[in-house]
Amino acid sequence: MIGGDNLTLFIISRHKATQEFLTELLGKWEDNVIILEHLDDIKQIPLMAKVAGNLPINMIAELVNKRRCTFYYVSLEVPKELRGKELDFETLKKYAKIYKITHISLEQVY
């Protein structure tokens, strides 16, 4: 597990602009920001941590339900011509929406 406390925000993204965007937007309320490019094991994140980024839904559910974390999900609603491209900080500010996830119900059907 990586160190942290209630005043630590964990940002999980391999995209530098997303890391900068989340640090500026959410990190200003925290004492410490830890950036991870990948999350190999959910247990890397302490119980009841604040986590931000975009992860597969099953990992978000595990963080929220089993580790009692608050997850800030980054959703990008970009025009078709920008899909699949690396976005810069200003483009993220224009198209990103952040959703706070505090509980989630998820059932695997296949």
Tab-separated table of N, CA and C in Angstrom:
chain	number	residue	atom	x	y	z
A	1	MET	N	0.844	-1.183	0.000
A	1	MET	CA	0.000	0.000	0.000
A	1	MET	C	0.882	1.237	0.000
A	2	ILE	N	0.462	2.221	-0.736
A	2	ILE	CA	1.167	3.493	-0.803
A	2	ILE	C	0.648	4.369	0.330
A	3	GLY	N	1.539	5.122	0.968
A	3	GLY	CA	1.149	5.957	2.095
A	3	GLY	C	0.120	7.006	1.735
A	4	GLY	N	-0.621	7.438	2.715
A	4	GLY	CA	-1.620	8.467	2.504
A	4	GLY	C	-2.512	8.576	3.719
A	5	ASP	N	-3.313	9.621	3.751
A	5	ASP	CA	-4.268	9.821	4.826
A	5	ASP	C	-5.488	10.501	4.220
A	6	ASN	N	-6.369	10.976	5.058
A	6	ASN	CA	-7.597	11.597	4.562
A	6	ASN	C	-7.361	12.875	3.784
A	7	LEU	N	-6.161	13.441	3.871
A	7	LEU	CA	-5.857	14.662	3.147
A	7	LEU	C	-4.963	14.387	1.940
A	8	THR	N	-4.960	13.143	1.494
A	8	THR	CA	-4.191	12.745	0.320
A	8	THR	C	-5.155	12.394	-0.804
A	9	LEU	N	-4.866	12.897	-1.977
A	9	LEU	CA	-5.630	12.565	-3.176
A	9	LEU	C	-4.753	11.690	-4.063
A	10	PHE	N	-5.277	10.546	-4.462
A	10	PHE	CA	-4.583	9.665	-5.386
A	10	PHE	C	-5.146	9.906	-6.783
A	11	ILE	N	-4.292	10.280	-7.720
A	11	ILE	CA	-4.697	10.480	-9.106
A	11	ILE	C	-4.143	9.323	-9.914
A	12	ILE	N	-5.031	8.639	-10.634
A	12	ILE	CA	-4.617	7.496	-11.430
A	12	ILE	C	-4.908	7.788	-12.897
A	13	SER	N	-3.843	8.071	-13.636
A	13	SER	CA	-3.954	8.340	-15.069
A	13	SER	C	-2.561	8.314	-15.682
A	14	ARG	N	-2.473	7.780	-16.876
A	14	ARG	CA	-1.189	7.796	-17.581
A	14	ARG	C	-1.036	9.063	-18.419
A	15	HIS	N	-2.084	9.857	-18.503
A	15	HIS	CA	-2.087	11.071	-19.321
A	15	HIS	C	-1.643	12.271	-18.494
A	16	LYS	N	-0.568	12.910	-18.908
A	16	LYS	CA	0.001	14.050	-18.171
A	16	LYS	C	-0.998	15.194	-18.018
A	17	ALA	N	-1.744	15.509	-19.067
A	17	ALA	CA	-2.709	16.612	-18.987
A	17	ALA	C	-3.806	16.293	-17.971
A	18	THR	N	-4.239	15.047	-17.910
A	18	THR	CA	-5.246	14.649	-16.921
A	18	THR	C	-4.681	14.766	-15.514
A	19	GLN	N	-3.443	14.358	-15.334
A	19	GLN	CA	-2.795	14.490	-14.031
A	19	GLN	C	-2.757	15.957	-13.597
A	20	GLU	N	-2.363	16.839	-14.512
A	20	GLU	CA	-2.292	18.277	-14.213
A	20	GLU	C	-3.680	18.848	-13.921
A	21	PHE	N	-4.650	18.465	-14.737
A	21	PHE	CA	-6.021	18.953	-14.595
A	21	PHE	C	-6.588	18.575	-13.230
A	22	LEU	N	-6.450	17.300	-12.852
A	22	LEU	CA	-6.994	16.841	-11.575
A	22	LEU	C	-6.236	17.426	-10.389
A	23	THR	N	-4.940	17.583	-10.537
A	23	THR	CA	-4.155	18.195	-9.465
A	23	THR	C	-4.611	19.630	-9.238
A	24	GLU	N	-4.819	20.377	-10.322
A	24	GLU	CA	-5.265	21.766	-10.182
A	24	GLU	C	-6.681	21.846	-9.632
A	25	LEU	N	-7.564	21.007	-10.137
A	25	LEU	CA	-8.971	21.090	-9.764
A	25	LEU	C	-9.260	20.529	-8.374
A	26	LEU	N	-8.762	19.332	-8.083
A	26	LEU	CA	-9.081	18.660	-6.826
A	26	LEU	C	-7.957	18.739	-5.795
A	27	GLY	N	-6.736	18.811	-6.264
A	27	GLY	CA	-5.591	18.781	-5.367
A	27	GLY	C	-5.452	19.997	-4.482
A	28	LYS	N	-6.100	21.086	-4.842
A	28	LYS	CA	-5.964	22.315	-4.052
A	28	LYS	C	-6.604	22.186	-2.665
A	29	TRP	N	-7.475	21.196	-2.480
A	29	TRP	CA	-8.119	20.987	-1.179
A	29	TRP	C	-7.410	19.921	-0.347
A	30	GLU	N	-6.345	19.359	-0.889
A	30	GLU	CA	-5.647	18.268	-0.205
A	30	GLU	C	-4.243	18.694	0.182
A	31	ASP	N	-3.707	18.067	1.207
A	31	ASP	CA	-2.336	18.347	1.630
A	31	ASP	C	-1.316	17.658	0.740
A	32	ASN	N	-1.716	16.554	0.131
A	32	ASN	CA	-0.775	15.737	-0.611
A	32	ASN	C	-1.476	15.125	-1.826
A	33	VAL	N	-0.788	15.083	-2.944
A	33	VAL	CA	-1.305	14.438	-4.155
A	33	VAL	C	-0.287	13.383	-4.580
A	34	ILE	N	-0.765	12.161	-4.754
A	34	ILE	CA	0.082	11.066	-5.232
A	34	ILE	C	-0.438	10.657	-6.602
A	35	ILE	N	0.446	10.673	-7.599
A	35	ILE	CA	0.061	10.328	-8.969
A	35	ILE	C	0.583	8.937	-9.304
A	36	LEU	N	-0.334	8.100	-9.761
A	36	LEU	CA	0.010	6.757	-10.234
A	36	LEU	C	-0.386	6.660	-11.698
A	37	GLU	N	0.524	6.209	-12.542
A	37	GLU	CA	0.178	6.039	-13.953
A	37	GLU	C	-0.686	4.810	-14.173
A	38	HIS	N	-0.520	3.806	-13.323
A	38	HIS	CA	-1.302	2.566	-13.424
A	38	HIS	C	-1.614	2.073	-12.020
A	39	LEU	N	-2.700	1.377	-11.882
A	39	LEU	CA	-3.055	0.751	-10.616
A	39	LEU	C	-3.033	-0.756	-10.837
A	40	ASP	N	-1.990	-1.399	-10.345
A	40	ASP	CA	-1.835	-2.834	-10.533
A	40	ASP	C	-2.637	-3.641	-9.522
A	41	ASP	N	-2.805	-3.081	-8.331
A	41	ASP	CA	-3.479	-3.789	-7.251
A	41	ASP	C	-4.285	-2.780	-6.449
A	42	ILE	N	-5.548	-3.061	-6.249
A	42	ILE	CA	-6.435	-2.164	-5.500
A	42	ILE	C	-5.872	-1.883	-4.112
A	43	LYS	N	-5.158	-2.844	-3.546
A	43	LYS	CA	-4.612	-2.694	-2.193
A	43	LYS	C	-3.514	-1.633	-2.119
A	44	GLN	N	-3.085	-1.101	-3.265
A	44	GLN	CA	-2.139	0.015	-3.266
A	44	GLN	C	-2.779	1.279	-2.672
A	45	ILE	N	-4.100	1.329	-2.719
A	45	ILE	CA	-4.829	2.507	-2.252
A	45	ILE	C	-5.320	2.260	-0.828
A	46	PRO	N	-5.022	3.168	0.110
A	46	PRO	CA	-5.461	2.993	1.492
A	46	PRO	C	-6.983	3.027	1.618
A	47	LEU	N	-7.481	2.428	2.691
A	47	LEU	CA	-8.908	2.484	2.986
A	47	LEU	C	-9.360	3.934	3.113
A	48	MET	N	-10.545	4.208	2.619
A	48	MET	CA	-11.216	5.505	2.740
A	48	MET	C	-10.464	6.651	2.064
A	49	ALA	N	-9.675	6.333	1.058
A	49	ALA	CA	-8.906	7.358	0.344
A	49	ALA	C	-9.792	8.100	-0.660
A	50	LYS	N	-9.290	9.238	-1.092
A	50	LYS	CA	-9.894	9.969	-2.203
A	50	LYS	C	-9.083	9.620	-3.437
A	51	VAL	N	-9.773	9.170	-4.490
A	51	VAL	CA	-9.111	8.705	-5.703
A	51	VAL	C	-9.764	9.384	-6.896
A	52	ALA	N	-8.960	9.790	-7.884
A	52	ALA	CA	-9.492	10.447	-9.076
A	52	ALA	C	-8.832	9.865	-10.318
A	53	GLY	N	-9.580	9.823	-11.405
A	53	GLY	CA	-9.045	9.352	-12.674
A	53	GLY	C	-10.114	8.668	-13.495
A	54	ASN	N	-9.675	7.781	-14.350
A	54	ASN	CA	-10.622	6.950	-15.090
A	54	ASN	C	-10.082	5.534	-15.083
A	55	LEU	N	-10.813	4.676	-14.415
A	55	LEU	CA	-10.471	3.266	-14.275
A	55	LEU	C	-11.628	2.431	-14.799
A	56	PRO	N	-11.388	1.153	-15.061
A	56	PRO	CA	-12.505	0.269	-15.405
A	56	PRO	C	-13.532	0.249	-14.268
A	57	ILE	N	-14.782	0.116	-14.638
A	57	ILE	CA	-15.877	0.200	-13.664
A	57	ILE	C	-15.745	-0.820	-12.535
A	58	ASN	N	-15.231	-2.020	-12.830
A	58	ASN	CA	-15.083	-3.019	-11.772
A	58	ASN	C	-14.043	-2.597	-10.730
A	59	MET	N	-12.996	-1.890	-11.162
A	59	MET	CA	-12.000	-1.393	-10.208
A	59	MET	C	-12.576	-0.252	-9.368
A	60	ILE	N	-13.368	0.599	-9.997
A	60	ILE	CA	-14.020	1.682	-9.250
A	60	ILE	C	-14.941	1.087	-8.190
A	61	ALA	N	-15.715	0.079	-8.570
A	61	ALA	CA	-16.634	-0.563	-7.629
A	61	ALA	C	-15.874	-1.170	-6.449
A	62	GLU	N	-14.745	-1.790	-6.721
A	62	GLU	CA	-13.948	-2.385	-5.648
A	62	GLU	C	-13.386	-1.308	-4.713
A	63	LEU	N	-12.902	-0.213	-5.286
A	63	LEU	CA	-12.391	0.882	-4.455
A	63	LEU	C	-13.493	1.476	-3.578
A	64	VAL	N	-14.647	1.702	-4.182
A	64	VAL	CA	-15.748	2.352	-3.460
A	64	VAL	C	-16.399	1.395	-2.461
A	65	ASN	N	-16.693	0.183	-2.890
A	65	ASN	CA	-17.438	-0.743	-2.039
A	65	ASN	C	-16.574	-1.478	-1.019
A	66	LYS	N	-15.421	-1.948	-1.427
A	66	LYS	CA	-14.592	-2.756	-0.528
A	66	LYS	C	-13.597	-1.922	0.270
A	67	ARG	N	-13.070	-0.850	-0.332
A	67	ARG	CA	-12.060	-0.038	0.357
A	67	ARG	C	-12.651	1.273	0.885
A	68	ARG	N	-13.959	1.468	0.657
A	68	ARG	CA	-14.694	2.642	1.154
A	68	ARG	C	-14.072	3.967	0.719
A	69	CYS	N	-13.558	3.983	-0.506
A	69	CYS	CA	-12.964	5.192	-1.074
A	69	CYS	C	-14.038	6.069	-1.708
A	70	THR	N	-13.711	7.328	-1.874
A	70	THR	CA	-14.502	8.232	-2.701
A	70	THR	C	-13.759	8.336	-4.022
A	71	PHE	N	-14.485	8.129	-5.122
A	71	PHE	CA	-13.845	8.142	-6.431
A	71	PHE	C	-14.382	9.307	-7.247
A	72	TYR	N	-13.478	10.069	-7.839
A	72	TYR	CA	-13.835	11.178	-8.729
A	72	TYR	C	-13.539	10.718	-10.153
A	73	TYR	N	-14.596	10.451	-10.890
A	73	TYR	CA	-14.483	9.890	-12.238
A	73	TYR	C	-14.426	11.009	-13.277
A	74	VAL	N	-13.432	10.940	-14.140
A	74	VAL	CA	-13.288	11.926	-15.203
A	74	VAL	C	-13.982	11.402	-16.454
A	75	SER	N	-14.985	12.117	-16.893
A	75	SER	CA	-15.708	11.773	-18.112
A	75	SER	C	-15.409	12.839	-19.166
A	76	LEU	N	-15.048	12.382	-20.338
A	76	LEU	CA	-14.748	13.322	-21.427
A	76	LEU	C	-15.824	13.225	-22.499
A	77	GLU	N	-16.457	14.337	-22.750
A	77	GLU	CA	-17.472	14.418	-23.794
A	77	GLU	C	-16.903	15.284	-24.907
A	78	VAL	N	-16.040	14.653	-25.704
A	78	VAL	CA	-15.312	15.388	-26.749
A	78	VAL	C	-15.960	15.178	-28.109
A	79	PRO	N	-15.793	16.131	-29.012
A	79	PRO	CA	-16.300	15.966	-30.365
A	79	PRO	C	-15.600	14.792	-31.065
A	80	LYS	N	-16.263	14.276	-32.055
A	80	LYS	CA	-15.758	13.115	-32.791
A	80	LYS	C	-14.326	13.303	-33.284
A	81	GLU	N	-13.999	14.479	-33.759
A	81	GLU	CA	-12.665	14.709	-34.333
A	81	GLU	C	-11.540	14.695	-33.289
A	82	LEU	N	-11.883	14.789	-32.003
A	82	LEU	CA	-10.864	14.748	-30.954
A	82	LEU	C	-10.712	13.371	-30.308
A	83	ARG	N	-11.611	12.457	-30.618
A	83	ARG	CA	-11.544	11.121	-30.013
A	83	ARG	C	-10.290	10.379	-30.452
A	84	GLY	N	-9.666	9.719	-29.491
A	84	GLY	CA	-8.463	8.950	-29.777
A	84	GLY	C	-7.193	9.774	-29.805
A	85	LYS	N	-7.309	11.072	-29.542
A	85	LYS	CA	-6.140	11.956	-29.554
A	85	LYS	C	-5.746	12.308	-28.126
A	86	GLU	N	-4.462	12.574	-27.949
A	86	GLU	CA	-3.971	13.045	-26.654
A	86	GLU	C	-4.444	14.490	-26.490
A	87	LEU	N	-5.149	14.758	-25.410
A	87	LEU	CA	-5.710	16.090	-25.188
A	87	LEU	C	-4.791	16.911	-24.296
A	88	ASP	N	-4.770	18.223	-24.527
A	88	ASP	CA	-3.975	19.092	-23.676
A	88	ASP	C	-4.837	19.623	-22.530
A	89	PHE	N	-4.193	20.336	-21.629
A	89	PHE	CA	-4.837	20.840	-20.424
A	89	PHE	C	-6.067	21.694	-20.742
A	90	GLU	N	-5.938	22.620	-21.662
A	90	GLU	CA	-7.047	23.525	-21.991
A	90	GLU	C	-8.235	22.781	-22.601
A	91	THR	N	-7.961	21.782	-23.422
A	91	THR	CA	-9.038	20.983	-24.018
A	91	THR	C	-9.750	20.187	-22.936
A	92	LEU	N	-9.001	19.651	-21.989
A	92	LEU	CA	-9.615	18.936	-20.863
A	92	LEU	C	-10.538	19.853	-20.080
A	93	LYS	N	-10.079	21.064	-19.795
A	93	LYS	CA	-10.908	22.017	-19.054
A	93	LYS	C	-12.233	22.271	-19.770
A	94	LYS	N	-12.191	22.253	-21.085
A	94	LYS	CA	-13.384	22.540	-21.879
A	94	LYS	C	-14.371	21.366	-21.904
A	95	TYR	N	-13.867	20.129	-21.974
A	95	TYR	CA	-14.741	18.977	-22.218
A	95	TYR	C	-14.901	18.005	-21.056
A	96	ALA	N	-14.103	18.144	-20.018
A	96	ALA	CA	-14.161	17.172	-18.916
A	96	ALA	C	-15.296	17.479	-17.957
A	97	LYS	N	-15.871	16.418	-17.452
A	97	LYS	CA	-16.832	16.493	-16.350
A	97	LYS	C	-16.343	15.513	-15.301
A	98	ILE	N	-16.509	15.882	-14.043
A	98	ILE	CA	-16.063	15.015	-12.964
A	98	ILE	C	-17.278	14.623	-12.132
A	99	TYR	N	-17.404	13.326	-11.908
A	99	TYR	CA	-18.501	12.777	-11.121
A	99	TYR	C	-17.945	12.149	-9.850
A	100	LYS	N	-18.518	12.503	-8.724
A	100	LYS	CA	-18.111	11.935	-7.441
A	100	LYS	C	-18.914	10.658	-7.213
A	101	ILE	N	-18.209	9.542	-7.035
A	101	ILE	CA	-18.860	8.248	-6.816
A	101	ILE	C	-18.593	7.823	-5.378
A	102	THR	N	-19.665	7.695	-4.606
A	102	THR	CA	-19.527	7.290	-3.204
A	102	THR	C	-20.150	5.920	-2.944
A	103	HIS	N	-20.963	5.443	-3.849
A	103	HIS	CA	-21.491	4.073	-3.781
A	103	HIS	C	-21.829	3.640	-5.200
A	104	ILE	N	-21.774	2.342	-5.403
A	104	ILE	CA	-22.031	1.818	-6.734
A	104	ILE	C	-22.549	0.396	-6.607
A	105	SER	N	-23.514	0.072	-7.406
A	105	SER	CA	-24.058	-1.283	-7.449
A	105	SER	C	-23.656	-1.891	-8.778
A	106	LEU	N	-22.966	-2.997	-8.720
A	106	LEU	CA	-22.431	-3.605	-9.931
A	106	LEU	C	-22.607	-5.124	-9.828
A	107	GLU	N	-23.151	-5.710	-10.880
A	107	GLU	CA	-23.356	-7.152	-10.904
A	107	GLU	C	-22.809	-7.697	-12.210
A	108	GLN	N	-21.869	-8.624	-12.119
A	108	GLN	CA	-21.318	-9.241	-13.324
A	108	GLN	C	-22.333	-10.259	-13.857
A	109	VAL	N	-22.692	-10.121	-15.135
A	109	VAL	CA	-23.661	-11.032	-15.744
A	109	VAL	C	-23.024	-11.970	-16.764
A	110	TYR	N	-21.776	-11.737	-17.063
A	110	TYR	CA	-21.050	-12.640	-17.969
A	110	TYR	C	-19.610	-12.645	-17.609
